[in-house]
């Protein structure tokens, strides 16, 4: 595949010649039939970047084009190529003659099309997650949500699918009542009843996004949805049976938002709403503007996971307002978002909780680098993507954690000392300077030089190439507050010692229970309880054998005693429960089996279900119990999750056969 433009190797559009300034979607979504109907249209307002442009090439994947017209409804000639490379196809439209007259000439192009939003045959997948009624909470109605990041927008509308292009957008979404449609934009007016094919009560919802966004931030969902207001600018959407729990869990979200504003500057999106998706949503969350999509596994009942929302809120500045110009600069989205997320945690919960998060991130980064090798190109902050590489394949913890640590390093050089607040002034300057733009690492460097005019020598001494271009682990790690971490690790060592106590085991367990009580583990922040469980798991993992994680040195009696004092097995906090089960299942603590079965069948977030199914299969291989459980409940899982678990089982039996 030859490169189609000099801007973004992930797009086949002629980005050098044409830019989209506005997008208008009119989609009829038949959720039961899993289709955008063939009267759906995308109208793009295009502007010529240079004189003499005669065609506009748009990205597509799995779209069936019905026709293309100009602003007056006249047919425009076009060529639709379903597949021009691994990343999809193109739609090349012959523009009206006036478009070639001069740079800045504008024209609108309306594309009528239909699609299942799944990306077509054998491709890299699509944006639409179609759920059957059985995959929802009530079981009464089907559901659909989209996930366009990184390059899936092209599977639901023709577009310049590059983060370098940002456009305002409006949309009408027409669905069959009683389904409700929501989008990553502001709702306009009340829904209207409209006529439609096949009878039924079609209802049209209208939206407007006045802030320019890249195509990957266009998002919608439709299903059995109700909402509750949380504050004048925040609302939560969920299925009826979940709405009370969601409204309780996210009641304080405006406090997070206000804290973020104090650090990063004004919130420009007017509304911050949350959409709690059905349990089969395979991901944690997605920062769709005006409407963050989240997994219901955040509903802990005690607001202990609301800090996860801090990450999505932070994207309102980094990623959504100031966007990386192409995917190799993705670290500017995620590194800054983790930075702002931990600043919010610091403000609301203290330096110790923020430090736990930093420690966990560094651990995850070390694990990733050692798993792929220190020379792997994707360990660099700005990975070089070969033509036709799906950016999703290059993404990992690197842009998040290496990115965060680089920014923390810059902060420590430019505003030394423990107080993070002085550097916040730079954040406000940076987000203001580049608002509504797409930028590269050079733009960050320019902003730092301008904001810190006396620090030219300091900035020149920074190892920019080492941080940005070189593969490997962290060049340096700025010290952070590890007080809560050390407390958690010390307690984990006490419990790990019970495994080495031999004949004195019972006495060691009794002592560990007393220490746990005295330390007040039950009242620790969830992140600290997680750090305890994670460290205890690492200290007691039995080495050797086929699957190290499937064996532990902890005795069932010790695990039972730990549960007796900490009640982990009944935790409603999904992160705590997940780490607990990874410790308790290998110890063959029987109550953990029922708990694990209930957990993997009540939600479908891949972060949790994949490792737990693997663990159930390796610890309890008898009778293919895990496999049978999966088969019994697979119709409640998202197709991506079911496919990945299927693959995990296959990999596991292949390893078993070799061993
Ligand atoms: Zn993020």
XYZ file of C-alpha atoms and ligand atoms in Angstrom:
660
model
C 0.000 0.000 0.000
C 1.513 3.296 -1.024
C 0.993 6.169 1.300
C -1.911 8.430 0.292
C -0.890 11.520 2.235
C 2.057 12.942 4.151
C 0.090 13.443 7.362
C -1.230 10.130 8.664
C -0.294 6.632 7.478
C -3.498 5.238 9.050
C -5.743 7.100 6.600
C -6.132 6.657 2.842
C -7.801 10.081 2.473
C -6.117 12.912 0.524
C -5.507 14.855 3.729
C -2.910 17.119 2.094
C -5.484 18.493 -0.332
C -8.835 18.500 1.457
C -10.058 19.143 4.998
C -13.460 18.413 6.568
C -14.894 21.399 8.442
C -18.300 19.971 9.371
C -20.023 16.604 9.405
C -23.767 16.042 9.395
C -25.044 12.510 9.990
C -28.619 11.358 9.397
C -28.717 7.710 10.443
C -31.645 5.343 10.639
C -30.532 2.586 12.985
C -32.439 -0.698 12.870
C -31.035 -2.180 16.072
C -32.966 -5.455 15.823
C -31.784 -5.987 12.222
C -28.248 -4.777 13.087
C -28.028 -2.208 10.293
C -27.759 1.441 9.442
C -30.621 1.512 6.904
C -30.047 2.506 3.268
C -31.554 5.971 3.696
C -28.702 6.908 6.057
C -26.522 9.803 4.923
C -23.278 11.524 5.858
C -22.928 15.096 4.601
C -19.385 16.457 4.755
C -18.493 20.101 4.333
C -15.106 19.981 2.635
C -12.578 22.729 2.044
C -9.683 22.699 -0.436
C -6.262 23.137 1.182
C -4.593 23.984 -2.142
C -5.793 25.169 -5.573
C -6.635 22.679 -8.315
C -8.176 19.892 -6.205
C -10.644 17.885 -8.312
C -11.387 14.883 -6.091
C -11.937 14.137 -2.418
C -10.948 10.686 -1.163
C -12.596 9.475 2.046
C -11.873 6.458 4.258
C -14.448 3.650 4.313
C -14.636 0.103 5.622
C -17.573 -2.182 4.965
C -19.855 0.613 3.700
C -22.270 -0.040 0.805
C -22.479 3.272 -1.061
C -25.916 4.046 -2.552
C -25.147 7.434 -4.117
C -23.306 10.756 -3.791
C -24.844 14.203 -4.358
C -23.834 17.858 -4.063
C -25.543 20.604 -2.045
C -28.279 20.951 -4.697
C -28.993 17.243 -4.852
C -27.168 16.738 -8.169
C -25.418 13.395 -8.596
C -21.631 13.485 -8.252
C -19.431 10.883 -9.936
C -17.583 8.620 -7.510
C -15.443 5.505 -7.277
C -15.931 3.179 -4.313
C -13.063 0.760 -3.654
C -14.057 -1.646 -0.900
C -10.483 -2.630 -0.082
C -7.382 -0.632 -0.976
C -5.263 -1.882 1.922
C -5.465 -3.624 5.290
C -7.047 -0.581 6.890
C -10.087 -0.475 4.627
C -11.249 1.108 1.401
C -11.900 4.507 -0.122
C -14.662 6.556 -1.649
C -13.282 9.018 -4.202
C -15.741 11.743 -5.194
C -15.346 14.013 -8.231
C -15.856 17.462 -6.771
C -17.936 20.239 -8.372
C -15.717 22.348 -10.719
C -15.699 25.408 -8.428
C -13.850 23.385 -5.771
C -10.645 23.526 -7.836
C -10.694 27.312 -8.131
C -8.666 28.225 -5.080
C -7.419 27.125 -1.696
C -10.286 27.606 0.739
C -12.993 26.722 -1.807
C -15.744 24.789 -0.022
C -18.385 22.273 -1.080
C -20.727 19.832 0.596
C -20.898 16.191 -0.375
C -23.767 13.945 0.740
C -23.078 10.214 0.751
C -26.025 7.858 1.044
C -25.045 4.395 2.268
C -25.902 1.359 4.359
C -23.763 -0.866 6.587
C -23.784 -3.307 9.486
C -20.942 -1.286 11.036
C -18.820 -4.409 11.428
C -16.092 -3.489 8.964
C -16.826 -5.952 6.159
C -15.261 -9.286 5.320
C -12.033 -10.311 7.019
C -11.146 -6.740 7.909
C -9.882 -5.091 11.054
C -13.375 -5.008 12.567
C -15.924 -2.255 12.907
C -17.318 0.290 15.335
C -20.684 -1.271 16.114
C -21.291 -3.491 19.101
C -24.710 -5.027 18.502
C -26.119 -6.737 21.576
C -29.045 -9.120 21.554
C -31.836 -8.592 24.067
C -30.332 -11.481 26.069
C -27.111 -9.481 26.461
C -28.889 -6.600 28.240
C -30.069 -6.218 31.830
C -33.807 -6.631 31.190
C -33.512 -9.066 28.308
C -36.328 -7.172 26.579
C -34.676 -5.099 23.822
C -31.535 -5.207 21.680
C -28.824 -2.593 22.171
C -26.080 -0.985 20.089
C -23.033 1.072 20.999
C -20.102 2.279 18.912
C -16.370 2.370 19.618
C -14.544 4.350 16.926
C -11.076 4.745 18.426
C -8.672 4.193 16.827
C -9.724 3.810 13.171
C -13.254 2.387 13.250
C -15.188 5.582 12.418
C -14.735 4.697 8.739
C -16.890 1.589 9.323
C -19.979 3.662 10.225
C -19.594 6.737 8.000
C -17.285 7.841 5.171
C -14.771 10.323 6.573
C -11.240 11.605 6.776
C -10.486 9.121 9.539
C -7.442 10.858 10.974
C -7.008 12.646 14.316
C -5.317 15.447 12.343
C -8.765 16.445 11.019
C -11.228 17.964 13.499
C -14.730 19.044 12.561
C -17.908 20.097 14.314
C -20.763 17.663 13.797
C -24.503 17.297 14.081
C -26.555 14.138 13.877
C -30.052 12.797 13.715
C -30.430 9.233 14.957
C -33.714 7.524 14.133
C -34.581 4.380 16.079
C -37.687 2.322 16.781
C -39.538 3.217 19.990
C -39.170 2.451 22.820
C -35.423 2.496 22.151
C -33.658 5.742 23.089
C -30.659 7.129 21.174
C -27.741 9.052 22.718
C -24.587 10.521 21.148
C -21.242 12.195 21.920
C -22.829 15.616 21.471
C -25.453 17.936 22.971
C -29.087 16.849 22.647
C -31.197 19.346 20.684
C -34.943 19.617 21.331
C -37.266 16.715 22.028
C -37.389 13.461 20.067
C -39.896 13.492 17.182
C -42.060 10.676 15.853
C -41.307 10.053 12.166
C -42.402 7.625 9.464
C -40.157 4.744 8.532
C -39.900 1.500 6.634
C -41.551 -1.642 7.935
C -44.011 0.275 10.093
C -43.384 0.596 13.804
C -42.942 3.778 15.792
C -39.756 5.428 14.596
C -38.404 8.273 16.725
C -35.769 10.802 15.658
C -33.229 12.245 18.121
C -31.178 15.336 17.201
C -27.674 16.238 18.419
C -25.103 18.973 17.926
C -21.382 19.008 18.722
C -20.177 22.626 18.392
C -16.571 21.831 19.362
C -14.505 20.356 16.501
C -13.631 16.699 17.124
C -11.711 14.007 15.237
C -13.793 11.262 13.600
C -12.822 8.767 16.323
C -14.820 10.773 18.888
C -18.117 10.451 17.029
C -20.156 7.921 19.006
C -23.715 6.800 19.579
C -25.701 4.181 21.440
C -29.325 3.086 21.360
C -31.315 0.811 23.607
C -33.653 0.680 26.560
C -32.277 3.735 28.383
C -33.399 6.132 31.088
C -31.525 9.001 32.747
C -31.091 10.787 36.084
C -29.728 14.283 36.579
C -26.707 14.391 38.897
C -26.094 18.157 38.714
C -27.066 20.977 36.342
C -24.412 19.798 33.850
C -24.079 16.078 34.640
C -26.508 13.246 33.967
C -26.232 9.477 33.986
C -27.864 7.149 31.447
C -28.427 3.446 32.056
C -30.881 0.632 31.571
C -33.883 0.990 33.921
C -32.841 -1.771 36.327
C -29.369 -0.233 36.738
C -30.204 3.472 36.882
C -30.566 3.788 40.669
C -27.218 2.114 41.299
C -25.569 4.235 38.601
C -27.051 7.486 39.929
C -25.805 6.620 43.421
C -22.347 5.606 42.231
C -21.711 8.696 40.105
C -23.510 11.216 42.344
C -20.271 13.124 43.018
C -19.002 13.272 39.441
C -19.382 17.055 39.273
C -16.834 17.328 42.106
C -14.329 15.471 39.930
C -15.143 17.745 37.020
C -14.780 20.915 39.118
C -11.430 19.647 40.460
C -10.221 18.988 36.913
C -11.262 22.501 35.886
C -9.248 24.069 38.708
C -6.165 22.226 37.456
C -6.610 22.289 33.668
C -8.836 25.281 32.887
C -12.411 25.762 31.673
C -14.536 22.767 30.649
C -15.654 23.647 27.112
C -18.100 20.817 26.361
C -21.078 22.243 28.344
C -22.319 18.844 29.542
C -20.590 15.867 31.139
C -22.904 12.862 31.000
C -22.150 9.189 31.603
C -23.616 6.232 29.757
C -23.522 3.010 31.787
C -23.479 0.284 29.166
C -24.839 -3.260 29.518
C -22.576 -5.694 31.390
C -21.393 -7.237 28.145
C -19.556 -4.006 27.190
C -16.077 -5.499 26.787
C -14.054 -2.402 27.809
C -13.623 -0.164 30.846
C -14.595 3.180 29.380
C -14.351 5.515 26.396
C -14.038 9.278 26.623
C -16.683 10.178 24.039
C -17.205 13.951 24.353
C -20.214 15.111 26.401
C -20.997 11.430 27.088
C -18.386 9.095 28.595
C -19.178 5.418 27.978
C -18.458 3.227 31.041
C -18.659 -0.401 32.078
C -21.150 -1.256 34.845
C -18.264 -2.987 36.665
C -17.554 0.495 38.071
C -20.756 0.205 40.130
C -19.115 -0.853 43.399
C -21.947 0.488 45.546
C -19.560 2.579 47.669
C -18.163 4.989 45.025
C -14.750 3.369 45.432
C -14.191 3.137 41.667
C -15.407 6.590 40.704
C -11.764 7.616 40.414
C -11.702 5.564 37.204
C -14.009 8.241 35.826
C -11.251 10.776 36.585
C -9.340 9.337 33.621
C -12.254 9.809 31.227
C -12.931 13.309 32.580
C -9.263 14.211 32.056
C -9.673 13.357 28.365
C -12.000 16.368 28.101
C -8.732 18.343 27.893
C -6.102 15.901 26.626
C -7.259 13.950 23.596
C -10.637 15.553 23.066
C -9.748 19.274 23.189
C -6.033 18.992 22.326
C -5.584 15.958 20.095
C -2.529 14.077 18.874
C -2.064 14.808 15.157
C -1.553 11.159 14.229
C -1.406 7.858 16.117
C 2.392 7.834 16.698
C 1.736 10.902 18.891
C -0.979 9.041 20.835
C 1.154 9.519 23.963
C 0.118 13.197 23.989
C -3.490 12.025 24.477
C -2.867 9.322 27.055
C 0.262 10.548 28.846
C -1.365 13.890 29.636
C -4.615 12.147 30.580
C -2.860 9.925 33.119
C -1.012 13.007 34.365
C -4.258 14.917 34.905
C -6.011 11.836 36.320
C -3.297 11.500 39.010
C -3.414 15.244 39.710
C -7.169 14.880 40.366
C -6.528 11.858 42.626
C -3.864 13.841 44.476
C -6.228 16.781 45.046
C -9.154 14.629 46.201
C -7.455 11.710 47.973
C -3.880 12.785 48.677
C -0.382 12.112 47.386
C -0.375 8.544 48.749
C -3.290 7.410 46.565
C -1.784 9.135 43.512
C 1.522 7.414 44.329
C -0.165 3.996 44.394
C -1.479 4.675 40.907
C 1.976 5.716 39.661
C 3.592 2.629 41.175
C 0.995 0.351 39.563
C 1.565 2.036 36.216
C 5.341 1.616 36.405
C 4.898 -2.043 37.283
C 2.609 -2.557 34.273
C 5.134 -0.800 32.038
C 7.994 -3.004 33.287
C 5.873 -6.109 32.703
C 5.047 -5.000 29.157
C 8.638 -4.119 28.237
C 9.947 -7.425 29.558
C 7.208 -9.350 27.743
C 8.001 -7.867 24.306
C 11.723 -7.152 24.845
C 13.597 -3.896 25.522
C 14.420 -3.440 21.832
C 10.840 -3.708 20.614
C 9.856 -0.694 18.488
C 6.489 -0.366 20.247
C 8.179 0.350 23.591
C 9.172 3.767 22.185
C 6.932 6.697 23.054
C 6.609 7.630 19.383
C 6.454 4.242 17.652
C 7.129 4.168 13.927
C 4.039 2.630 12.320
C 4.764 0.791 9.088
C 2.253 1.548 6.302
C -0.978 -0.420 6.718
C -0.418 -0.981 10.440
C -3.585 -0.872 12.512
C -2.652 1.567 15.318
C -4.532 -0.647 17.801
C -1.803 -3.256 17.268
C 0.874 -0.801 18.412
C -0.959 0.522 21.474
C -0.115 -0.754 24.940
C 0.564 0.679 28.368
C 3.528 2.592 26.842
C 1.779 5.806 25.683
C 0.035 5.981 29.069
C 2.831 5.243 31.506
C 6.004 6.144 29.651
C 4.148 9.282 28.572
C 3.120 10.090 32.140
C 6.627 9.537 33.475
C 8.143 11.791 30.809
C 5.746 14.594 31.748
C 6.483 14.017 35.439
C 10.200 14.221 34.629
C 9.659 17.538 32.815
C 7.650 18.858 35.768
C 10.377 17.907 38.240
C 12.955 19.791 36.153
C 10.865 22.909 35.520
C 9.060 23.316 38.863
C 11.207 21.429 41.409
C 9.725 20.530 44.782
C 6.889 18.386 46.088
C 4.086 20.850 45.344
C 2.509 19.909 41.987
C 0.420 23.090 41.779
C 3.006 25.441 40.176
C 3.161 23.250 37.063
C -0.656 23.366 36.741
C -0.285 26.882 35.321
C 1.537 25.335 32.378
C -1.297 22.815 31.876
C -3.807 25.658 31.603
C -1.535 27.491 29.157
C -0.957 24.362 27.032
C -4.636 23.356 26.837
C -5.592 26.963 26.047
C -2.912 27.435 23.397
C -3.740 24.245 21.483
C -7.499 24.007 22.153
C -9.414 22.610 19.149
C -6.145 21.720 17.403
C -4.201 18.545 16.629
C -0.541 18.638 17.627
C 2.775 16.772 17.726
C 5.538 16.436 20.318
C 7.280 19.456 18.755
C 4.275 21.605 19.664
C 4.582 20.520 23.297
C 8.246 21.444 23.219
C 7.453 24.871 21.741
C 4.855 25.522 24.448
C 7.329 24.586 27.195
C 9.969 26.924 25.720
C 7.520 29.812 25.523
C 6.024 29.279 28.980
C 9.370 28.748 30.746
C 11.562 31.370 28.991
C 14.225 31.163 31.702
C 14.544 27.385 31.373
C 16.094 27.208 27.891
C 19.190 25.454 29.242
C 17.135 22.962 31.249
C 14.941 22.115 28.264
C 17.942 21.789 25.944
C 19.490 19.289 28.370
C 16.416 17.018 28.301
C 17.072 13.756 26.459
C 14.172 14.239 24.031
C 15.342 11.539 21.629
C 15.872 9.068 24.461
C 12.390 9.613 25.839
C 10.505 9.897 22.548
C 12.303 7.740 19.995
C 14.362 5.113 21.825
C 12.814 1.777 22.842
C 13.176 0.270 26.320
C 12.195 1.028 29.902
C 12.054 4.385 31.667
C 15.221 6.533 31.357
C 14.498 7.923 34.854
C 11.670 7.647 37.376
C 10.821 10.681 39.521
C 10.232 9.607 43.152
C 6.586 9.749 44.261
C 4.822 9.340 47.619
C 4.944 5.603 48.363
C 3.756 5.700 51.990
C 0.488 3.832 51.346
C 2.307 1.424 49.079
C 4.893 0.548 51.733
C 2.149 -0.048 54.298
C 0.358 -2.383 51.854
C 3.553 -4.231 50.957
C 4.560 -4.680 54.597
C 1.221 -6.318 55.355
C 1.554 -8.501 52.251
C 4.942 -9.700 53.525
C 3.330 -10.666 56.847
C 0.851 -12.889 55.020
C 3.484 -14.261 52.651
C 5.471 -15.322 55.720
C 2.644 -17.694 56.686
C 3.540 -19.742 53.618
C 7.104 -20.200 54.868
C 6.218 -20.840 58.500
C 6.115 -24.624 58.078
C 4.840 -26.304 61.260
C 4.297 -22.872 62.830
C 1.784 -22.020 60.073
C -1.284 -21.753 62.292
C 0.442 -19.376 64.707
C 1.722 -17.257 61.797
C -1.797 -16.985 60.385
C -3.183 -15.908 63.766
C -0.476 -13.248 63.993
C -1.192 -12.035 60.449
C -4.903 -11.706 61.238
C -4.091 -9.602 64.313
C -1.749 -7.352 62.301
C -4.371 -6.933 59.570
C -6.945 -5.876 62.143
C -4.536 -3.427 63.727
C -3.612 -1.927 60.345
C -7.309 -1.361 59.580
C -7.121 -2.940 56.116
C -10.904 -2.903 55.795
C -10.854 0.908 55.804
C -7.981 1.333 53.342
C -8.690 2.995 49.989
C -9.585 0.410 47.346
C -6.347 1.140 45.481
C -4.341 0.285 48.592
C -6.242 -2.973 49.117
C -5.471 -3.765 45.482
C -1.768 -3.021 46.041
C -1.810 -5.411 49.012
C -3.447 -8.220 47.024
C -1.198 -7.677 44.021
C 1.968 -7.799 46.111
C 0.815 -10.826 48.097
C 0.077 -12.589 44.807
C 3.560 -11.786 43.501
C 5.278 -12.906 46.725
C 3.450 -16.227 46.878
C 3.206 -17.253 43.206
C 4.633 -20.746 42.934
C 7.319 -20.945 40.274
C 7.636 -23.829 37.844
C 4.841 -25.785 36.218
C 2.938 -24.776 33.120
C 1.148 -21.718 34.455
C 2.858 -19.932 37.357
C -0.195 -17.808 38.169
C -2.254 -20.961 38.674
C -0.317 -22.063 41.759
C 0.320 -20.340 45.066
C 2.376 -21.091 48.158
C -0.416 -19.769 50.395
C -2.346 -22.426 52.299
C -6.148 -22.661 51.995
C -6.277 -22.006 55.756
C -4.337 -18.747 55.382
C -6.568 -17.606 52.518
C -9.680 -18.463 54.558
C -8.325 -16.493 57.523
C -7.545 -13.516 55.286
C -11.084 -13.601 53.914
C -12.408 -13.817 57.459
C -10.739 -10.548 58.408
C -11.014 -8.665 55.070
C -14.185 -10.118 53.425
C -12.594 -9.943 49.984
C -14.683 -12.798 48.593
C -17.854 -10.700 48.850
C -16.309 -7.446 47.615
C -18.539 -5.394 45.315
C -15.445 -3.570 44.070
C -14.612 -5.340 40.796
C -10.887 -4.489 40.930
C -10.524 -5.843 44.475
C -12.591 -8.947 43.707
C -10.577 -9.659 40.556
C -7.220 -9.537 42.378
C -8.619 -11.556 45.275
C -9.849 -14.325 42.983
C -6.454 -14.504 41.303
C -5.038 -15.282 44.743
C -7.847 -17.402 46.204
C -8.532 -19.682 43.218
C -4.957 -21.035 43.010
C -5.122 -21.608 46.789
C -8.202 -23.758 46.174
C -10.246 -21.721 48.626
C -13.619 -23.276 47.815
C -15.892 -20.212 48.389
C -13.853 -18.403 45.709
C -15.115 -20.777 43.020
C -18.749 -19.727 43.447
C -17.682 -16.101 43.646
C -15.632 -16.393 40.440
C -18.452 -18.134 38.580
C -20.898 -15.405 39.583
C -18.422 -12.687 38.563
C -17.558 -14.020 35.091
C -21.206 -14.643 34.235
C -22.574 -11.313 35.502
C -20.407 -9.030 33.315
C -18.234 -9.316 30.228
C -15.375 -6.855 30.665
C -12.365 -8.516 29.032
C -9.940 -7.258 31.685
C -11.738 -9.501 34.196
C -13.355 -12.367 32.318
C -10.337 -13.415 30.254
C -7.851 -14.038 33.109
C -10.516 -15.550 35.366
C -11.745 -18.047 32.769
C -8.101 -18.991 32.146
C -7.529 -19.444 35.862
C -10.692 -21.496 36.406
C -9.673 -23.747 33.523
C -6.134 -24.332 34.794
C -6.908 -24.728 38.519
C -10.073 -26.789 38.015
C -9.525 -28.696 34.748
C -11.803 -31.590 35.774
C -14.785 -32.066 33.472
C -13.997 -28.930 31.453
C -15.902 -26.888 34.039
C -14.715 -23.448 32.851
C -15.389 -24.257 29.215
C -18.907 -25.502 30.039
C -19.609 -22.364 32.059
C -18.428 -20.223 29.145
C -20.574 -22.127 26.626
C -23.617 -21.797 28.862
C -23.233 -18.013 29.139
C -21.523 -17.042 25.888
C -24.659 -15.511 24.365
C -24.486 -12.838 27.077
C -20.933 -11.870 26.056
C -19.938 -9.377 23.388
C -18.694 -11.118 20.227
C -15.164 -9.685 20.656
C -14.952 -10.984 24.235
C -16.348 -14.405 23.293
C -13.808 -14.671 20.476
C -10.892 -13.763 22.756
C -11.939 -16.228 25.492
C -12.337 -18.922 22.847
C -8.786 -18.158 21.707
C -7.497 -18.256 25.310
C -8.993 -21.730 25.810
C -7.405 -22.911 22.557
C -3.980 -21.487 23.523
C -4.261 -23.111 26.932
C -5.040 -26.565 25.587
C -2.186 -26.204 23.072
C 0.214 -25.469 25.964
C -1.295 -28.352 27.935
C -0.778 -30.720 24.992
C 2.891 -29.718 24.688
C 3.469 -30.050 28.430
Zn -7.379 7.226 28.038
